[in-house]
CSV table of C-alpha atoms and ligand atoms in Angstrom, one decimal:
chain,number,residue,atom,x,y,z
A,1,MET,CA,48.1,-16.7,18.1
A,2,THR,CA,45.7,-14.7,20.1
A,3,ARG,CA,41.9,-15.8,20.5
A,4,PRO,CA,38.7,-13.3,20.9
A,5,SER,CA,37.7,-13.6,24.4
A,6,ASP,CA,35.3,-15.6,25.9
A,7,PRO,CA,33.2,-14.2,28.7
A,8,SER,CA,33.1,-17.6,30.4
A,9,ASP,CA,37.3,-16.6,30.3
A,10,PRO,CA,38.8,-16.6,33.7
A,11,PRO,CA,40.1,-12.9,34.1
A,12,PRO,CA,43.6,-11.5,33.8
A,13,PRO,CA,46.2,-12.6,36.4
A,14,VAL,CA,46.7,-9.1,37.8
A,15,ASP,CA,50.1,-8.2,39.6
A,16,VAL,CA,48.8,-5.8,42.2
A,17,VAL,CA,45.9,-4.8,44.1
A,18,VAL,CA,45.8,-1.5,45.3
A,19,VAL,CA,42.9,-1.3,48.1
A,20,GLY,CA,43.1,2.7,48.6
A,21,GLY,CA,41.9,6.5,48.3
A,22,ILE,CA,40.4,8.1,46.0
A,23,ASN,CA,39.7,11.7,45.6
A,24,GLN,CA,39.2,14.8,43.7
A,25,ASP,CA,42.7,17.1,44.9
A,26,VAL,CA,42.6,21.1,45.0
A,27,PHE,CA,46.2,22.9,45.1
A,28,VAL,CA,46.1,26.6,46.2
A,29,HIS,CA,49.7,27.6,46.3
A,30,VAL,CA,50.9,30.2,49.4
A,31,ASP,CA,53.8,31.9,50.7
A,32,ARG,CA,53.2,30.7,53.7
A,33,ARG,CA,50.3,28.9,56.1
A,34,PRO,CA,47.5,30.1,58.0
A,35,GLY,CA,47.7,29.9,61.9
A,36,PRO,CA,44.4,29.4,64.0
A,37,GLY,CA,42.0,31.6,63.0
A,38,GLU,CA,44.0,33.4,60.1
A,39,THR,CA,42.8,33.8,56.2
A,40,VAL,CA,45.5,33.8,53.7
A,41,VAL,CA,45.8,34.3,50.3
A,42,GLY,CA,47.8,32.0,47.7
A,43,ARG,CA,47.2,31.7,44.3
A,44,GLY,CA,45.2,28.9,41.9
A,45,PRO,CA,43.0,26.9,43.1
A,46,ARG,CA,44.7,24.2,40.5
A,47,THR,CA,42.4,20.7,40.3
A,48,GLY,CA,44.4,17.3,40.2
A,49,ASN,CA,43.2,13.6,40.2
A,50,GLY,CA,44.3,12.1,43.5
A,51,GLY,CA,44.2,9.7,46.5
A,52,LYS,CA,47.1,7.7,47.9
A,53,GLY,CA,45.4,4.6,46.3
A,54,ALA,CA,44.8,6.2,43.5
A,55,ASN,CA,48.1,8.2,42.5
A,56,MET,CA,49.8,4.6,43.9
A,57,ALA,CA,48.3,2.4,41.2
A,58,VAL,CA,49.1,4.8,38.3
A,59,ALA,CA,52.6,3.8,39.6
A,60,ALA,CA,52.4,0.3,40.3
A,61,ALA,CA,50.7,0.7,35.8
A,62,ARG,CA,53.0,3.5,35.0
A,63,ALA,CA,56.1,0.9,36.4
A,64,GLY,CA,54.6,-2.0,34.0
A,65,ALA,CA,52.3,-4.3,36.3
A,66,ALA,CA,49.0,-5.5,36.0
A,67,THR,CA,47.4,-2.7,38.3
A,68,ALA,CA,43.7,-3.2,39.5
A,69,MET,CA,42.2,-0.8,41.7
A,70,CYS,CA,39.7,-1.5,44.7
A,71,GLY,CA,38.7,2.1,46.1
A,72,ALA,CA,35.0,4.4,46.2
A,73,VAL,CA,33.8,6.7,44.5
A,74,GLY,CA,30.5,9.2,44.9
A,75,ASP,CA,28.0,9.3,42.1
A,76,ASP,CA,28.9,13.2,41.1
A,77,GLY,CA,31.2,14.0,38.3
A,78,ALA,CA,35.0,14.4,40.0
A,79,GLY,CA,33.8,10.1,40.3
A,80,ARG,CA,33.8,9.9,37.2
A,81,GLU,CA,36.4,11.9,36.1
A,82,GLN,CA,38.2,9.9,38.4
A,83,LEU,CA,37.4,6.7,36.9
A,84,THR,CA,38.7,7.8,33.6
A,85,ALA,CA,41.6,9.3,34.3
A,86,LEU,CA,42.6,5.5,36.2
A,87,THR,CA,41.6,3.9,33.5
A,88,GLY,CA,43.2,6.2,31.1
A,89,ALA,CA,46.6,5.7,33.2
A,90,GLY,CA,46.1,1.3,32.4
A,91,VAL,CA,44.2,0.9,36.3
A,92,ASP,CA,41.8,-1.6,35.8
A,93,VAL,CA,38.6,-0.3,37.8
A,94,ALA,CA,36.6,-2.9,37.6
A,95,HIS,CA,36.4,-3.2,41.7
A,96,VAL,CA,35.9,0.3,42.2
A,97,VAL,CA,32.4,1.0,43.5
A,98,THR,CA,30.2,4.0,42.6
A,99,ARG,CA,28.1,5.1,45.9
A,100,ALA,CA,24.5,6.9,45.1
A,101,GLY,CA,24.2,9.6,47.6
A,102,LEU,CA,28.1,10.2,48.9
A,103,GLY,CA,30.3,12.7,47.9
A,104,THR,CA,33.5,11.7,45.8
A,105,GLY,CA,36.1,12.7,48.3
A,106,VAL,CA,38.5,15.9,48.2
A,107,ALA,CA,41.7,16.3,49.7
A,108,LEU,CA,42.8,20.5,49.9
A,109,ILE,CA,46.2,21.0,49.5
A,110,SER,CA,48.4,23.6,50.2
A,111,ILE,CA,51.8,23.9,48.4
A,112,THR,CA,54.2,26.4,49.3
A,113,PRO,CA,57.3,27.6,47.4
A,114,ASP,CA,59.8,25.7,48.5
A,115,GLY,CA,57.4,22.6,47.2
A,116,GLU,CA,56.3,21.4,50.3
A,117,ASN,CA,52.3,19.8,50.6
A,118,ALA,CA,50.3,19.7,53.3
A,119,ILE,CA,46.9,18.4,53.2
A,120,VAL,CA,43.1,17.2,54.8
A,121,VAL,CA,41.1,15.3,53.5
A,122,GLY,CA,37.6,15.0,53.5
A,123,PRO,CA,37.2,11.4,52.5
A,124,GLY,CA,33.9,11.0,51.1
A,125,ALA,CA,32.9,7.5,49.2
A,126,ASN,CA,35.9,6.6,50.2
A,127,ALA,CA,35.1,5.5,54.0
A,128,SER,CA,32.2,3.3,52.8
A,129,LEU,CA,34.3,0.7,50.8
A,130,ALA,CA,33.0,-3.2,52.6
A,131,HIS,CA,34.4,-6.7,53.4
A,132,ASP,CA,33.1,-8.1,49.8
A,133,ASP,CA,34.6,-5.6,48.0
A,134,VAL,CA,38.1,-6.0,49.3
A,135,VAL,CA,37.8,-9.9,49.3
A,136,ALA,CA,36.9,-9.1,45.5
A,137,ALA,CA,39.7,-7.6,44.6
A,138,SER,CA,42.7,-8.7,45.5
A,139,ALA,CA,41.7,-12.7,44.7
A,140,GLY,CA,44.4,-13.7,42.8
A,141,ALA,CA,47.0,-10.9,43.0
A,142,ARG,CA,50.5,-10.9,43.6
A,143,VAL,CA,50.8,-8.0,45.9
A,144,VAL,CA,48.0,-6.6,48.2
A,145,LEU,CA,49.1,-3.1,48.4
A,146,ALA,CA,46.7,-1.9,51.2
A,147,GLN,CA,46.4,1.5,52.3
A,148,THR,CA,44.9,3.8,55.4
A,149,GLU,CA,42.6,7.1,54.1
A,150,VAL,CA,39.9,4.1,53.8
A,151,GLY,CA,40.6,4.0,56.7
A,152,ALA,CA,41.2,1.2,59.7
A,153,GLU,CA,39.2,-1.9,58.1
A,154,PRO,CA,39.1,-2.4,55.0
A,155,VAL,CA,42.9,-2.1,55.5
A,156,VAL,CA,42.8,-4.6,57.4
A,157,TRP,CA,40.5,-7.1,55.4
A,158,ALA,CA,42.9,-6.8,52.7
A,159,ALA,CA,45.8,-7.6,55.1
A,160,GLU,CA,43.6,-10.9,55.7
A,161,ALA,CA,42.5,-11.1,51.9
A,162,ALA,CA,46.7,-11.0,51.3
A,163,ALA,CA,46.9,-14.1,54.3
A,164,ALA,CA,44.7,-16.3,52.4
A,165,SER,CA,46.2,-16.3,48.9
A,166,GLY,CA,49.7,-16.5,49.8
A,167,ALA,CA,50.0,-12.7,48.3
A,168,ARG,CA,53.1,-10.3,49.7
A,169,LEU,CA,51.2,-7.2,51.9
A,170,VAL,CA,52.9,-3.9,50.9
A,171,LEU,CA,50.9,-1.5,53.2
A,172,SER,CA,51.5,1.8,53.9
A,173,THR,CA,50.2,3.9,57.1
A,174,ALA,CA,49.6,7.5,55.2
A,175,PRO,CA,48.1,8.8,57.4
A,176,VAL,CA,48.8,6.6,60.7
A,177,VAL,CA,45.3,4.9,61.6
A,178,PRO,CA,45.5,2.2,64.9
A,179,LEU,CA,46.1,-1.2,63.5
A,180,PRO,CA,45.4,-4.8,64.7
A,181,ALA,CA,49.5,-5.8,65.3
A,182,ALA,CA,48.9,-9.1,63.5
A,183,VAL,CA,48.4,-6.5,60.5
A,184,LEU,CA,52.0,-4.8,61.2
A,185,GLU,CA,53.4,-8.1,61.3
A,186,ALA,CA,52.5,-9.2,57.9
A,187,ALA,CA,53.8,-6.4,56.2
A,188,ASP,CA,56.1,-6.7,53.6
A,189,PRO,CA,57.3,-4.1,53.9
A,190,LEU,CA,55.4,-1.2,55.7
A,191,VAL,CA,56.3,1.8,53.4
A,192,VAL,CA,55.8,5.3,56.3
A,193,ASN,CA,57.7,8.4,55.9
A,194,ALA,CA,59.7,10.0,58.2
A,195,SER,CA,56.1,11.7,60.3
A,196,GLU,CA,54.7,8.9,59.7
A,197,ALA,CA,57.5,6.1,61.0
A,198,ILE,CA,57.7,8.9,64.6
A,199,GLU,CA,54.1,8.2,65.0
A,200,VAL,CA,53.9,3.7,64.8
A,201,LEU,CA,56.8,4.2,67.1
A,202,HIS,CA,55.1,7.0,69.9
A,203,GLY,CA,51.1,7.5,68.4
A,204,PRO,CA,49.1,9.2,66.4
A,205,GLY,CA,50.2,13.0,66.7
A,206,ALA,CA,53.4,12.6,68.0
A,207,ALA,CA,55.3,14.1,64.7
A,208,ALA,CA,54.4,17.6,66.0
A,209,GLU,CA,55.7,17.2,69.0
A,210,PRO,CA,59.1,19.5,68.8
A,211,GLY,CA,62.5,17.1,68.8
A,212,SER,CA,61.4,14.1,68.2
A,213,ALA,CA,64.3,11.7,66.2
A,214,VAL,CA,62.9,10.1,63.2
A,215,PRO,CA,63.0,6.0,64.5
A,216,SER,CA,65.0,4.0,61.7
A,217,ALA,CA,63.3,1.2,59.8
A,218,ALA,CA,65.2,-1.5,61.9
A,219,ASP,CA,64.1,0.5,65.2
A,220,LEU,CA,60.4,-0.2,63.3
A,221,VAL,CA,61.3,-3.7,62.0
A,222,ARG,CA,61.6,-3.8,66.7
A,223,HIS,CA,58.5,-1.9,66.9
A,224,THR,CA,55.7,-3.1,64.6
A,225,GLY,CA,57.2,-7.2,64.1
A,226,ALA,CA,56.8,-5.9,60.3
A,227,ARG,CA,58.5,-8.2,57.5
A,228,SER,CA,60.1,-5.3,57.0
A,229,VAL,CA,59.4,-1.5,56.6
A,230,VAL,CA,60.6,0.6,54.1
A,231,VAL,CA,61.7,4.6,55.6
A,232,THR,CA,61.1,7.3,53.0
A,233,LEU,CA,63.6,9.9,53.8
A,234,GLY,CA,62.6,12.7,51.1
A,235,GLY,CA,66.1,13.9,48.8
A,236,ALA,CA,68.0,11.8,51.5
A,237,GLY,CA,67.0,8.5,49.8
A,238,ALA,CA,65.0,5.8,51.5
A,239,ASP,CA,66.3,3.6,54.9
A,240,VAL,CA,65.5,0.0,54.2
A,241,ALA,CA,65.4,-3.0,56.6
A,242,ASP,CA,64.6,-6.4,57.4
A,243,ARG,CA,64.5,-9.2,59.7
A,244,HIS,CA,68.5,-9.9,58.8
A,245,GLY,CA,69.6,-6.3,57.9
A,246,SER,CA,69.3,-2.3,57.0
A,247,THR,CA,70.5,-0.4,54.6
A,248,ARG,CA,70.2,2.9,53.2
A,249,VAL,CA,69.0,3.7,49.7
A,250,PRO,CA,69.8,7.1,48.1
A,251,ALA,CA,68.0,9.2,45.8
A,252,PRO,CA,68.7,10.6,42.6
A,253,GLU,CA,69.4,14.5,43.1
A,254,VAL,CA,66.5,16.0,41.9
A,255,GLN,CA,65.0,20.0,41.5
A,256,VAL,CA,61.9,20.0,43.8
A,257,VAL,CA,59.1,21.9,42.6
A,258,ASP,CA,56.0,19.5,44.3
A,259,THR,CA,56.5,16.8,46.4
A,260,THR,CA,52.1,15.6,46.3
A,261,GLY,CA,52.2,12.1,45.9
A,262,ALA,CA,56.0,11.5,46.0
A,263,GLY,CA,55.2,8.6,48.5
A,264,ASP,CA,52.5,7.4,46.6
A,265,VAL,CA,54.7,6.8,43.9
A,266,PHE,CA,56.7,5.7,45.2
A,267,ALA,CA,54.7,3.0,47.0
A,268,GLY,CA,53.4,2.1,43.9
A,269,ALA,CA,56.0,1.4,41.6
A,270,LEU,CA,58.1,-0.3,44.9
A,271,ALA,CA,54.6,-3.0,44.6
A,272,ALA,CA,55.5,-2.7,41.2
A,273,ARG,CA,58.7,-4.4,41.3
A,274,LEU,CA,58.2,-6.4,44.1
A,275,ALA,CA,55.2,-8.7,41.7
A,276,GLY,CA,58.0,-9.3,39.2
A,277,PRO,CA,60.2,-11.6,39.3
A,278,ASP,CA,63.9,-12.1,41.5
A,279,SER,CA,62.8,-8.8,43.1
A,280,THR,CA,64.6,-8.0,45.4
A,281,LEU,CA,63.6,-5.4,49.1
A,282,MET,CA,66.9,-3.1,47.7
A,283,GLY,CA,66.2,-3.2,44.1
A,284,ALA,CA,62.8,-2.4,44.0
A,285,ALA,CA,63.8,0.3,46.7
A,286,ALA,CA,66.1,1.5,44.3
A,287,ALA,CA,63.5,1.8,41.2
A,288,ALA,CA,61.2,3.1,43.4
A,289,LEU,CA,63.4,6.1,44.3
A,290,ALA,CA,64.2,6.9,40.9
A,291,ALA,CA,60.4,7.4,40.1
A,292,ALA,CA,59.9,9.5,42.8
A,293,SER,CA,62.2,11.7,41.9
A,294,GLU,CA,61.4,12.5,39.3
A,295,SER,CA,57.9,13.3,40.3
A,296,VAL,CA,58.6,15.7,42.5
A,297,THR,CA,60.2,17.6,39.5
A,298,ARG,CA,55.8,18.2,38.3
A,299,LEU,CA,53.3,19.5,39.5
A,300,GLY,CA,50.3,17.6,41.1
A,301,ALA,CA,50.1,14.0,42.6
A,302,ARG,CA,51.4,12.0,39.9
B,1,RIB,O1,50.1,11.4,48.7
B,1,RIB,C1,49.0,12.9,48.5
B,1,RIB,C2,47.6,12.6,48.2
B,1,RIB,O2,47.0,12.6,49.2
B,1,RIB,C3,46.6,13.5,47.1
B,1,RIB,O3,46.2,13.2,45.8
B,1,RIB,C4,45.2,13.4,48.0
B,1,RIB,O4,44.6,13.1,47.6
B,1,RIB,C5,46.0,12.7,49.4
B,1,RIB,O5,44.6,12.0,49.6
């Protein structure tokens, strides 16, 4: 039998807390992207709810995890819209702070006919997360999923909070920013896509160099000291490694419409699985690939 909740009751346990970015997305479909100094007229715009962290939180909640978001929005219409969307998706937003005088983050997304995206983010309030915001949000979570769109410092605080409480740290370096070695070493797993994998190994900007080979997850375990690493490879699945070995997890074949947010769906669904009982990293990666593959068959980041 349930009883009405009492304000003095402790908060219900959280499976996954996501520390990461919240944005309003603006999409334009283009036949090709402009070069420097060039203007290209595409089709659109279309707006949507996004931010890599927020997308991850929605994916984790949809995968059945009790999920809380830690992030920041501006005191504006876009911020209120993001809060409404997160709440509607079942994400606890008690640790999303609204910053007066700052705008909600915006992502400008161009999509080419092959479904591939290129994104520029204006972070706005995302860059304003404070230490206490992160520590309070992370308390009691089974999995802390930290994402670098809020900058390096909040990710370091999230990693410290996870270590202090015994939570599992899942780390998404999208985008790649310099992080202390201890944070990378605590990641279980570090989740990167192919270009992020190159940048983690060779430094920011390296992915733009022609001919850069994608390192394996095992290479990144050796290089970073992470407890485990997942390299997502789009339709080719995911390369998964820990300190004992590695394996390739295949992705289901689907018709790609828009890849925006697929990596976020993967990370959120992965974290949800890892927060559950008896889950292996390989099994969690397979479930996350199924969720991400489904997401690319539709428009939008979620
Ligand atoms: O990964 C997709 C997301 O990246 C978009 O929702 C956009 O907001 C950017 O953060």
